[in-house]
Coordinates of N, CA and C in Angstrom, one line a residue:
N8 N -11.9 -15.5 2.3 CA -12.2 -15.5 0.9 C -10.9 -15.5 0.1
S9 N -9.9 -14.8 0.5 CA -8.7 -14.7 -0.3 C -7.5 -14.6 0.6
V10 N -6.5 -15.5 0.4 CA -5.3 -15.6 1.2 C -4.1 -15.8 0.3
F11 N -3.1 -15.0 0.5 CA -1.9 -15.1 -0.3 C -0.7 -15.1 0.7
A12 N 0.1 -16.1 0.8 CA 1.2 -16.2 1.8 C 2.5 -16.2 1.0
R13 N 3.5 -15.6 1.7 CA 4.9 -15.7 1.2 C 5.9 -16.0 2.3
K14 N 7.0 -16.5 2.0 CA 8.0 -16.8 3.0 C 9.1 -15.8 3.0
S15 N 9.5 -15.3 4.2 CA 10.5 -14.3 4.3 C 11.3 -14.5 5.5
S16 N 12.7 -14.6 5.4 CA 13.6 -14.8 6.5 C 13.2 -16.1 7.3
H17 N 12.8 -17.2 6.5 CA 12.4 -18.5 7.1 C 11.2 -18.4 7.9
L18 N 10.4 -17.4 7.8 CA 9.1 -17.3 8.5 C 8.0 -17.0 7.4
Y19 N 6.8 -17.6 7.6 CA 5.7 -17.3 6.7 C 4.9 -16.1 7.1
Y20 N 4.6 -15.3 6.1 CA 3.7 -14.1 6.3 C 2.5 -14.3 5.3
V21 N 1.4 -13.9 5.8 CA 0.2 -13.8 4.9 C 0.1 -12.4 4.4
H22 N 0.3 -12.2 3.1 CA 0.3 -10.9 2.5 C -1.1 -10.3 2.5
S23 N -2.2 -11.0 2.1 CA -3.5 -10.5 2.0 C -4.5 -11.5 2.6
L24 N -5.5 -11.0 3.3 CA -6.6 -11.8 3.9 C -7.9 -11.0 3.8
D25 N -8.9 -11.6 3.1 CA -10.2 -11.0 3.0 C -11.2 -11.9 3.8
L26 N -11.9 -11.4 4.7 CA -12.8 -12.2 5.5 C -14.2 -11.6 5.5
L27 N -15.2 -12.3 5.0 CA -16.6 -11.9 5.0 C -17.3 -12.8 6.0
C28 N -17.9 -12.2 7.0 CA -18.5 -13.0 8.1 C -19.9 -12.5 8.5
C29 N -20.7 -13.4 9.1 CA -22.0 -13.0 9.6 C -22.1 -13.4 11.0
L30 N -22.3 -12.4 11.9 CA -22.2 -12.7 13.3 C -23.4 -12.1 14.1
S31 N -23.6 -12.7 15.2 CA -24.6 -12.1 16.2 C -23.8 -11.4 17.3
K32 N -24.5 -10.5 18.0 CA -23.8 -9.6 19.0 C -23.2 -10.5 20.1
C33 N -23.9 -11.6 20.4 CA -23.4 -12.4 21.5 C -22.1 -13.1 21.3
V34 N -21.6 -13.2 20.1 CA -20.3 -13.8 19.8 C -19.3 -12.8 19.3
A35 N -19.7 -11.5 19.2 CA -18.8 -10.5 18.6 C -17.5 -10.3 19.4
S36 N -17.6 -10.2 20.7 CA -16.4 -10.0 21.5 C -15.4 -11.2 21.4
R37 N -16.0 -12.4 21.4 CA -15.2 -13.6 21.3 C -14.5 -13.7 19.9
F38 N -15.3 -13.3 18.9 CA -14.8 -13.3 17.6 C -13.6 -12.3 17.4
E39 N -13.8 -11.1 18.1 CA -12.7 -10.1 18.0 C -11.4 -10.7 18.5
E40 N -11.4 -11.3 19.6 CA -10.2 -11.9 20.2 C -9.6 -13.0 19.3
T41 N -10.5 -13.8 18.7 CA -10.1 -14.9 17.8 C -9.4 -14.3 16.6
V42 N -10.0 -13.2 16.0 CA -9.4 -12.6 14.8 C -8.0 -12.0 15.2
I43 N -7.9 -11.4 16.3 CA -6.6 -10.8 16.8 C -5.5 -11.9 16.9
C44 N -5.9 -13.0 17.5 CA -4.9 -14.1 17.6 C -4.5 -14.7 16.3
S45 N -5.5 -14.8 15.4 CA -5.2 -15.5 14.1 C -4.4 -14.5 13.2
V46 N -4.7 -13.3 13.2 CA -3.9 -12.3 12.4 C -2.5 -12.2 12.9
E47 N -2.3 -12.2 14.2 CA -1.0 -12.2 14.8 C -0.2 -13.4 14.5
R48 N -0.8 -14.6 14.6 CA -0.2 -15.9 14.4 C 0.2 -16.0 12.9
L49 N -0.6 -15.6 12.0 CA -0.3 -15.7 10.6 C 0.5 -14.5 10.0
R50 N 0.7 -13.5 10.9 CA 1.4 -12.3 10.5 C 0.8 -11.7 9.2
V51 N -0.5 -11.4 9.2 CA -1.2 -10.8 8.1 C -0.7 -9.4 7.9
E52 N -0.5 -9.0 6.7 CA -0.1 -7.6 6.4 C -1.2 -6.7 5.9
N53 N -2.1 -7.3 5.0 CA -3.2 -6.6 4.5 C -4.5 -7.4 4.8
F54 N -5.4 -6.7 5.5 CA -6.6 -7.4 6.1 C -7.9 -6.6 5.7
V55 N -8.8 -7.3 5.1 CA -10.2 -6.7 4.9 C -11.2 -7.5 5.7
L56 N -11.9 -6.9 6.6 CA -12.9 -7.6 7.4 C -14.3 -6.9 7.1
V57 N -15.2 -7.7 6.6 CA -16.6 -7.3 6.3 C -17.6 -8.0 7.1
C58 N -18.3 -7.3 8.0 CA -19.3 -8.0 8.8 C -20.7 -7.8 8.2
N59 N -21.0 -8.7 7.3 CA -22.2 -8.5 6.5 C -23.2 -9.7 6.7
C60 N -24.4 -9.4 7.0 CA -25.5 -10.4 7.2 C -26.7 -10.0 6.4
Y61 N -27.3 -10.9 5.7 CA -28.5 -10.6 4.9 C -29.7 -10.6 5.7
S62 N -29.7 -11.2 6.9 CA -30.9 -11.3 7.7 C -31.1 -10.1 8.6
H63 N -30.1 -9.4 8.9 CA -30.2 -8.2 9.8 C -29.1 -7.2 9.5
T64 N -29.3 -6.0 10.0 CA -28.3 -5.0 9.8 C -27.2 -5.2 10.9
S65 N -25.9 -5.3 10.4 CA -24.9 -5.6 11.3 C -24.0 -4.5 11.7
H66 N -24.4 -3.2 11.5 CA -23.6 -2.1 11.9 C -23.4 -2.0 13.4
D67 N -24.3 -2.7 14.2 CA -24.1 -2.6 15.6 C -23.1 -3.6 16.2
L68 N -22.6 -4.4 15.4 CA -21.6 -5.3 15.9 C -20.3 -4.6 16.3
P69 N -20.0 -4.6 17.6 CA -19.0 -3.7 18.1 C -17.6 -4.2 18.0
F70 N -16.7 -3.4 17.6 CA -15.2 -3.6 17.7 C -14.6 -2.4 18.3
S71 N -13.5 -2.7 19.1 CA -12.9 -1.6 19.8 C -11.5 -1.3 19.2
C72 N -11.0 -0.1 19.5 CA -9.6 0.2 19.0 C -8.6 -0.7 19.5
H73 N -8.9 -1.4 20.6 CA -8.0 -2.5 21.1 C -7.8 -3.5 20.0
F74 N -8.8 -3.7 19.2 CA -8.7 -4.7 18.1 C -7.6 -4.3 17.1
L75 N -7.4 -3.0 16.9 CA -6.3 -2.5 16.0 C -4.9 -2.6 16.7
S76 N -4.9 -2.3 18.0 CA -3.6 -2.2 18.6 C -2.9 -3.5 18.9
E77 N -3.7 -4.6 18.8 CA -3.1 -6.0 19.1 C -2.6 -6.7 17.8
M78 N -2.9 -6.1 16.6 CA -2.5 -6.7 15.4 C -1.3 -6.0 14.8
H79 N -0.1 -6.4 15.3 CA 1.1 -5.7 15.1 C 1.7 -5.9 13.7
S80 N 1.2 -6.9 13.0 CA 1.8 -7.2 11.7 C 1.1 -6.4 10.6
L81 N -0.1 -5.8 10.9 CA -0.9 -5.1 9.8 C -0.2 -3.9 9.3
K82 N -0.3 -3.8 7.9 CA 0.1 -2.5 7.3 C -1.1 -1.8 6.7
Y83 N -2.1 -2.6 6.2 CA -3.3 -2.1 5.6 C -4.5 -2.8 6.3
F84 N -5.6 -2.0 6.7 CA -6.7 -2.7 7.3 C -8.0 -1.9 6.8
Q85 N -8.9 -2.7 6.3 CA -10.2 -2.2 5.9 C -11.3 -2.8 6.7
L86 N -12.2 -2.0 7.4 CA -13.2 -2.5 8.2 C -14.6 -2.0 7.7
R87 N -15.5 -2.9 7.5 CA -16.8 -2.6 6.9 C -18.0 -3.1 7.7
L88 N -19.1 -2.4 7.7 CA -20.4 -2.8 8.2 C -20.3 -3.3 9.7
C89 N -19.8 -2.4 10.6 CA -19.9 -2.7 12.0 C -19.8 -1.4 12.8
S90 N -19.5 -1.4 14.0 CA -19.3 -0.2 14.8 C -17.9 -0.2 15.4
L91 N -17.3 1.0 15.6 CA -15.9 1.1 16.2 C -16.0 2.0 17.4
H92 N -15.5 1.5 18.5 CA -15.5 2.2 19.8 C -14.1 2.4 20.3
P93 N -13.9 3.5 21.1 CA -12.6 3.8 21.7 C -12.3 2.8 22.8
S94 N -11.0 2.5 23.0 CA -10.6 1.7 24.1 C -9.3 2.3 24.7
W95 N -9.3 2.6 25.9 CA -8.2 3.3 26.6 C -7.2 2.4 27.1
R96 N -7.4 1.0 26.9 CA -6.4 0.1 27.3 C -5.6 -0.3 26.0
S97 N -5.8 0.4 24.9 CA -5.1 0.0 23.7 C -3.6 0.3 23.8
Q98 N -2.8 -0.6 23.2 CA -1.4 -0.5 23.1 C -1.0 0.2 21.8
R99 N 0.3 0.6 21.7 CA 0.8 1.2 20.5 C 0.9 0.2 19.4
N100 N 0.5 0.7 18.2 CA 0.7 -0.1 17.0 C 1.6 0.7 16.1
Y101 N 2.8 0.1 15.8 CA 3.8 0.8 15.0 C 3.9 0.3 13.5
S102 N 2.9 -0.5 13.1 CA 3.0 -1.1 11.8 C 1.9 -0.6 10.8
L103 N 0.7 -0.3 11.4 CA -0.4 0.0 10.5 C -0.2 1.4 9.8
Q104 N -0.3 1.4 8.5 CA 0.0 2.6 7.7 C -1.3 3.2 7.1
T105 N -2.2 2.3 6.7 CA -3.5 2.7 6.1 C -4.7 2.1 6.7
L106 N -5.7 2.9 7.1 CA -6.9 2.4 7.7 C -8.1 2.9 6.9
Y107 N -9.0 2.0 6.5 CA -10.1 2.4 5.6 C -11.4 1.9 6.3
L108 N -12.2 2.9 6.8 CA -13.5 2.6 7.4 C -14.6 2.9 6.4
S109 N -15.4 1.8 6.2 CA -16.5 2.0 5.2 C -17.8 1.4 5.8
E110 N -18.8 2.3 5.8 CA -20.1 1.9 6.3 C -20.0 1.4 7.8
V111 N -19.2 2.2 8.5 CA -19.0 1.9 9.9 C -19.6 3.0 10.8
T112 N -20.2 2.6 11.9 CA -20.7 3.5 12.9 C -19.6 3.9 13.8
V113 N -19.1 5.1 13.7 CA -17.9 5.5 14.4 C -18.3 6.3 15.7
S114 N -18.0 5.7 16.9 CA -18.4 6.3 18.1 C -17.6 7.5 18.5
S115 N -18.1 8.3 19.3 CA -17.3 9.5 19.8 C -16.0 9.1 20.4
G116 N -14.9 9.7 20.0 CA -13.6 9.3 20.6 C -12.9 8.2 19.9
A117 N -13.5 7.5 19.0 CA -12.9 6.4 18.3 C -11.8 6.8 17.4
V118 N -12.0 7.8 16.6 CA -11.0 8.3 15.7 C -9.7 8.8 16.5
E119 N -10.0 9.6 17.5 CA -8.9 10.1 18.3 C -8.1 8.9 19.0
C120 N -8.8 7.9 19.4 CA -8.1 6.7 19.9 C -7.3 6.0 18.9
V121 N -7.8 5.9 17.7 CA -7.0 5.3 16.6 C -5.8 6.1 16.3
L122 N -5.9 7.4 16.2 CA -4.7 8.2 15.9 C -3.7 8.2 17.0
S123 N -4.1 8.1 18.2 CA -3.1 8.0 19.3 C -2.5 6.6 19.4
T124 N -3.2 5.6 19.0 CA -2.8 4.2 19.1 C -1.9 3.8 17.9
C125 N -2.3 4.2 16.7 CA -1.5 3.8 15.5 C -0.6 5.0 15.1
S126 N 0.6 5.0 15.7 CA 1.4 6.1 15.6 C 2.1 6.3 14.2
M127 N 2.1 5.2 13.4 CA 2.7 5.3 12.1 C 1.6 5.4 11.0
L128 N 0.4 5.7 11.3 CA -0.7 5.8 10.3 C -0.4 6.9 9.4
H129 N -0.4 6.6 8.1 CA -0.1 7.7 7.1 C -1.4 8.1 6.3
T130 N -2.3 7.1 6.1 CA -3.5 7.3 5.3 C -4.8 6.9 6.1
L131 N -5.8 7.7 6.2 CA -7.0 7.4 6.9 C -8.2 7.8 5.9
R132 N -9.0 6.8 5.6 CA -10.2 7.0 4.8 C -11.5 6.7 5.6
I133 N -12.4 7.6 5.7 CA -13.7 7.4 6.4 C -14.8 7.7 5.4
V134 N -15.4 6.6 4.9 CA -16.3 6.7 3.7 C -17.7 6.1 4.1
N135 N -18.7 6.8 3.8 CA -20.1 6.3 4.0 C -20.3 5.8 5.5
C136 N -19.7 6.6 6.4 CA -19.8 6.2 7.8 C -20.8 7.1 8.6
K137 N -21.2 6.6 9.7 CA -22.0 7.4 10.6 C -21.1 7.9 11.7
C138 N -20.9 9.2 11.7 CA -19.8 9.8 12.6 C -20.4 10.6 13.7
P139 N -19.7 10.9 14.7 CA -20.1 11.9 15.7 C -20.2 13.3 15.1
S140 N -20.8 14.2 15.7 CA -21.0 15.5 15.1 C -19.7 16.3 14.9
K141 N -18.7 16.0 15.8 CA -17.4 16.7 15.6 C -16.3 15.6 15.5
L142 N -15.6 15.7 14.4 CA -14.5 14.8 14.1 C -13.2 15.5 14.4
R143 N -12.4 15.0 15.4 CA -11.1 15.6 15.7 C -10.0 14.8 15.1
I144 N -9.3 15.5 14.2 CA -8.1 14.8 13.6 C -6.9 15.4 14.3
R145 N -6.5 14.8 15.4 CA -5.4 15.4 16.2 C -4.7 14.3 17.0
G146 N -3.5 14.5 17.3 CA -2.8 13.5 18.1 C -1.3 14.0 18.3
I147 N -0.7 13.4 19.4 CA 0.7 13.8 19.7 C 1.6 13.1 18.6
D148 N 2.5 13.9 18.0 CA 3.4 13.4 17.0 C 2.7 12.7 15.9
L149 N 1.5 13.2 15.4 CA 0.7 12.5 14.4 C 1.4 12.5 13.1
E150 N 1.6 11.3 12.5 CA 2.3 11.1 11.2 C 1.3 11.1 10.0
L151 N 0.0 11.3 10.2 CA -1.0 11.3 9.2 C -0.7 12.2 8.1
K152 N -0.7 11.7 6.8 CA -0.3 12.6 5.7 C -1.5 12.7 4.7
T153 N -2.4 11.8 4.7 CA -3.6 11.8 3.7 C -4.8 11.5 4.5
L154 N -5.9 12.3 4.3 CA -7.2 12.1 5.0 C -8.3 12.2 3.9
D155 N -9.2 11.3 3.9 CA -10.3 11.3 3.0 C -11.6 11.1 3.8
V156 N -12.5 12.1 3.8 CA -13.7 12.0 4.5 C -14.8 12.2 3.5
S157 N -15.6 11.1 3.2 CA -16.6 11.2 2.2 C -18.0 10.6 2.6
A158 N -19.0 11.4 2.3 CA -20.4 11.0 2.5 C -20.7 10.4 3.8
C159 N -20.3 11.1 4.9 CA -20.5 10.7 6.3 C -21.7 11.3 6.9
E160 N -22.6 10.6 7.6 CA -23.8 11.1 8.2 C -23.5 11.8 9.5
D161 N -24.3 12.8 9.8 CA -24.3 13.4 11.2 C -23.1 14.3 11.4
L162 N -22.2 14.4 10.5 CA -21.0 15.2 10.7 C -21.2 16.6 10.5
E163 N -20.8 17.4 11.5 CA -21.0 18.9 11.5 C -19.7 19.7 11.4
E164 N -18.7 19.1 12.0 CA -17.4 19.9 12.0 C -16.2 18.9 12.0
I165 N -15.2 19.3 11.3 CA -13.9 18.6 11.3 C -12.8 19.6 11.9
D166 N -12.2 19.2 12.9 CA -11.2 20.0 13.6 C -9.8 19.4 13.4
F167 N -8.9 20.2 12.8 CA -7.6 19.7 12.5 C -6.5 20.2 13.4
F168 N -5.7 19.3 13.9 CA -4.4 19.6 14.5 C -3.4 18.5 14.1
A169 N -3.0 18.6 12.8 CA -2.2 17.5 12.2 C -1.0 18.1 11.5
G170 N 0.1 18.1 12.2 CA 1.3 18.8 11.7 C 1.9 18.3 10.4
N171 N 1.6 17.0 10.1 CA 2.2 16.4 8.9 C 1.3 16.1 7.8
L172 N 0.0 16.6 7.9 CA -1.0 16.3 6.9 C -0.6 17.1 5.6
V173 N -0.7 16.4 4.5 CA -0.3 16.9 3.2 C -1.5 17.0 2.3
R174 N -2.4 16.1 2.3 CA -3.6 16.0 1.4 C -4.9 15.8 2.2
F175 N -5.9 16.5 1.8 CA -7.3 16.4 2.4 C -8.3 16.3 1.3
D176 N -9.0 15.2 1.2 CA -10.1 15.0 0.3 C -11.4 15.0 1.1
F177 N -12.4 15.7 0.6 CA -13.7 15.8 1.3 C -14.9 15.8 0.3
F178 N -15.9 15.0 0.6 CA -17.1 14.9 -0.2 C -18.3 15.0 0.6
N179 N -19.2 15.9 0.3 CA -20.5 16.0 1.0 C -21.5 16.6 0.0
N180 N -22.6 16.0 0.0 CA -23.6 16.4 -1.0 C -24.9 16.9 -0.4
R181 N -25.0 16.9 1.0 CA -26.2 17.2 1.6 C -26.1 18.4 2.6
E182 N -25.2 18.4 3.5 CA -25.1 19.4 4.5 C -23.7 20.0 4.5
T183 N -23.5 21.2 4.8 CA -22.2 21.9 4.9 C -21.6 21.6 6.2
V184 N -20.3 21.1 6.2 CA -19.5 20.8 7.4 C -18.5 21.9 7.6
N185 N -18.5 22.4 8.9 CA -17.5 23.4 9.2 C -16.1 22.7 9.4
I186 N -15.2 23.3 8.6 CA -13.8 22.7 8.6 C -12.9 23.7 9.3
V187 N -12.2 23.3 10.4 CA -11.4 24.2 11.2 C -10.0 23.8 11.1
F188 N -9.1 24.6 10.4 CA -7.7 24.2 10.2 C -6.9 24.9 11.3
N189 N -6.9 24.3 12.5 CA -6.1 24.9 13.6 C -4.6 24.8 13.4
H190 N -4.1 23.7 12.9 CA -2.7 23.5 12.8 C -2.4 22.4 11.7
V191 N -2.2 22.9 10.5 CA -1.9 22.0 9.4 C -0.8 22.7 8.5
P192 N 0.3 22.9 9.0 CA 1.3 23.7 8.4 C 1.9 23.1 7.1
K193 N 1.7 21.8 6.9 CA 2.3 21.2 5.7 C 1.2 20.8 4.6
L194 N 0.0 21.2 4.9 CA -1.1 20.9 4.0 C -0.9 21.6 2.6
E195 N -0.8 20.8 1.5 CA -0.5 21.3 0.2 C -1.7 21.1 -0.7
C196 N -2.6 20.1 -0.5 CA -3.6 19.9 -1.5 C -4.9 19.6 -0.9
I197 N -6.0 20.3 -1.3 CA -7.3 20.1 -0.8 C -8.2 19.8 -2.0
L198 N -9.0 18.7 -2.0 CA -10.0 18.4 -3.0 C -11.4 18.4 -2.3
L199 N -12.3 19.3 -2.7 CA -13.6 19.4 -2.2 C -14.6 19.0 -3.2
K200 N -15.4 17.9 -3.0 CA -16.4 17.5 -3.9 C -17.8 17.8 -3.2
L201 N -18.5 18.7 -3.8 CA -19.7 19.3 -3.2 C -20.9 19.2 -4.1
G202 N -22.1 19.2 -3.4 CA -23.3 19.2 -4.2 C -23.8 20.6 -4.5
S203 N -24.5 20.8 -5.6 CA -24.9 22.1 -6.1 C -26.0 22.7 -5.2
N204 N -26.6 21.9 -4.3 CA -27.6 22.4 -3.4 C -27.1 23.2 -2.3
L205 N -25.7 23.2 -2.1 CA -25.1 23.9 -1.0 C -24.9 25.4 -1.4
E206 N -25.2 26.3 -0.6 CA -25.1 27.7 -0.9 C -23.6 28.2 -0.9
G207 N -23.2 29.0 -1.9 CA -21.9 29.4 -2.0 C -21.4 30.2 -0.8
S208 N -22.3 31.0 -0.2 CA -21.9 31.9 0.9 C -21.5 31.0 2.1
I209 N -22.3 29.9 2.3 CA -22.0 29.0 3.4 C -20.7 28.3 3.2
I210 N -20.4 27.9 2.0 CA -19.1 27.2 1.7 C -18.0 28.1 1.9
E211 N -18.1 29.3 1.5 CA -17.0 30.3 1.7 C -16.7 30.6 3.1
R212 N -17.8 30.6 3.9 CA -17.6 31.0 5.4 C -17.2 29.7 6.2
R213 N -17.8 28.6 6.0 CA -17.6 27.5 6.8 C -16.6 26.5 6.3
V214 N -16.4 26.3 5.0 CA -15.5 25.3 4.4 C -14.2 26.0 4.1
L215 N -14.2 27.1 3.4 CA -12.9 27.7 3.0 C -12.3 28.5 4.1
G216 N -13.1 29.2 4.9 CA -12.6 29.9 6.1 C -11.5 30.9 5.7
K217 N -10.5 30.9 6.6 CA -9.4 31.9 6.4 C -8.2 31.1 5.8
I218 N -8.3 30.7 4.6 CA -7.3 29.8 4.0 C -6.0 30.5 3.8
E219 N -6.0 31.8 3.5 CA -4.7 32.6 3.3 C -3.9 32.6 4.6
E220 N -4.6 32.7 5.8 CA -3.9 32.7 7.1 C -3.6 31.3 7.6
D221 N -4.5 30.4 7.4 CA -4.4 29.1 8.1 C -3.5 28.1 7.3
L222 N -3.5 28.3 6.0 CA -2.8 27.3 5.1 C -1.7 28.0 4.2
P223 N -0.6 28.4 4.8 CA 0.4 29.2 4.1 C 1.1 28.4 3.0
Y224 N 1.1 27.1 3.0 CA 1.8 26.3 2.0 C 0.9 25.6 1.0
L225 N -0.4 26.0 1.0 CA -1.3 25.4 0.1 C -0.9 25.6 -1.3
K226 N -0.9 24.5 -2.1 CA -0.5 24.6 -3.5 C -1.7 24.3 -4.5
S227 N -2.6 23.5 -4.0 CA -3.7 23.1 -4.9 C -5.0 23.1 -4.1
L228 N -6.0 23.8 -4.6 CA -7.4 23.8 -4.1 C -8.3 23.6 -5.2
I229 N -9.0 22.4 -5.2 CA -9.9 22.0 -6.3 C -11.3 21.8 -5.7
I230 N -12.2 22.5 -6.3 CA -13.6 22.3 -5.9 C -14.4 21.7 -7.1
V231 N -15.0 20.5 -6.9 CA -15.7 19.8 -7.9 C -17.2 19.8 -7.5
I232 N -18.1 20.3 -8.4 CA -19.5 20.3 -8.2 C -20.1 19.0 -8.7
I233 N -20.7 18.1 -7.8 CA -21.1 16.8 -8.2 C -22.4 16.9 -9.1
E234 N -23.3 17.8 -8.8 CA -24.5 18.0 -9.6 C -24.7 19.4 -10.0
G235 N -25.3 19.7 -11.1 CA -25.5 21.0 -11.6 C -24.3 21.6 -12.4
D236 N -24.4 22.8 -12.8 CA -23.4 23.4 -13.7 C -22.4 24.3 -13.0
S237 N -22.9 25.0 -12.0 CA -22.0 26.0 -11.4 C -22.4 26.2 -9.9
L238 N -21.4 26.8 -9.2 CA -21.6 27.2 -7.8 C -20.9 28.5 -7.6
E239 N -21.6 29.5 -7.2 CA -21.0 30.9 -7.1 C -20.5 31.0 -5.6
V240 N -19.2 31.2 -5.5 CA -18.5 31.4 -4.2 C -17.8 32.7 -4.2

């Protein structure tokens, strides 16, 4: 849909590439390898891939974390309307800085695989996705600084072990998610967007937890009520 190329050091780079496609499951694996080769050859830096079909729901079209590890030129990647699965044959990716998952079915272990594969990832957004019940934000020497988890189905708990995380944004309007801050020593800012149908006692126990002990350097805690006038906590 959109391509912008520039020349640097006598080599051509594609700055931005938006690709809207309609696929069947039988060609998904072949398409994945084709995209990897094309992105690498064109040295794409910002890539948006949307798997959208009007005739059927395409969330089941599978992509693996290997898909990320092979595109070494990427700095920004947005993936929409498909499913993401872990791959233990993934190589290290030292270029990807921002990953945005939107309307993606996230398999168990996929986020952990992404965090271990993309060692320079600074920003992770998971929006309107179907997630496993427990989301583990952890990894060896994790560089992640900003995390946004919004309106995700089936999510019951977020477990943190992220030594460089600075900002955490969270939105949930239906069910209360247990947030466990195991190790986030640099976390400074938390933004919670919640629905008025959630009970204040549950939020205090499961969301806020032991903030005084777990988050010694917290500077900003903002709670926004999406619907209604007030929430007693």
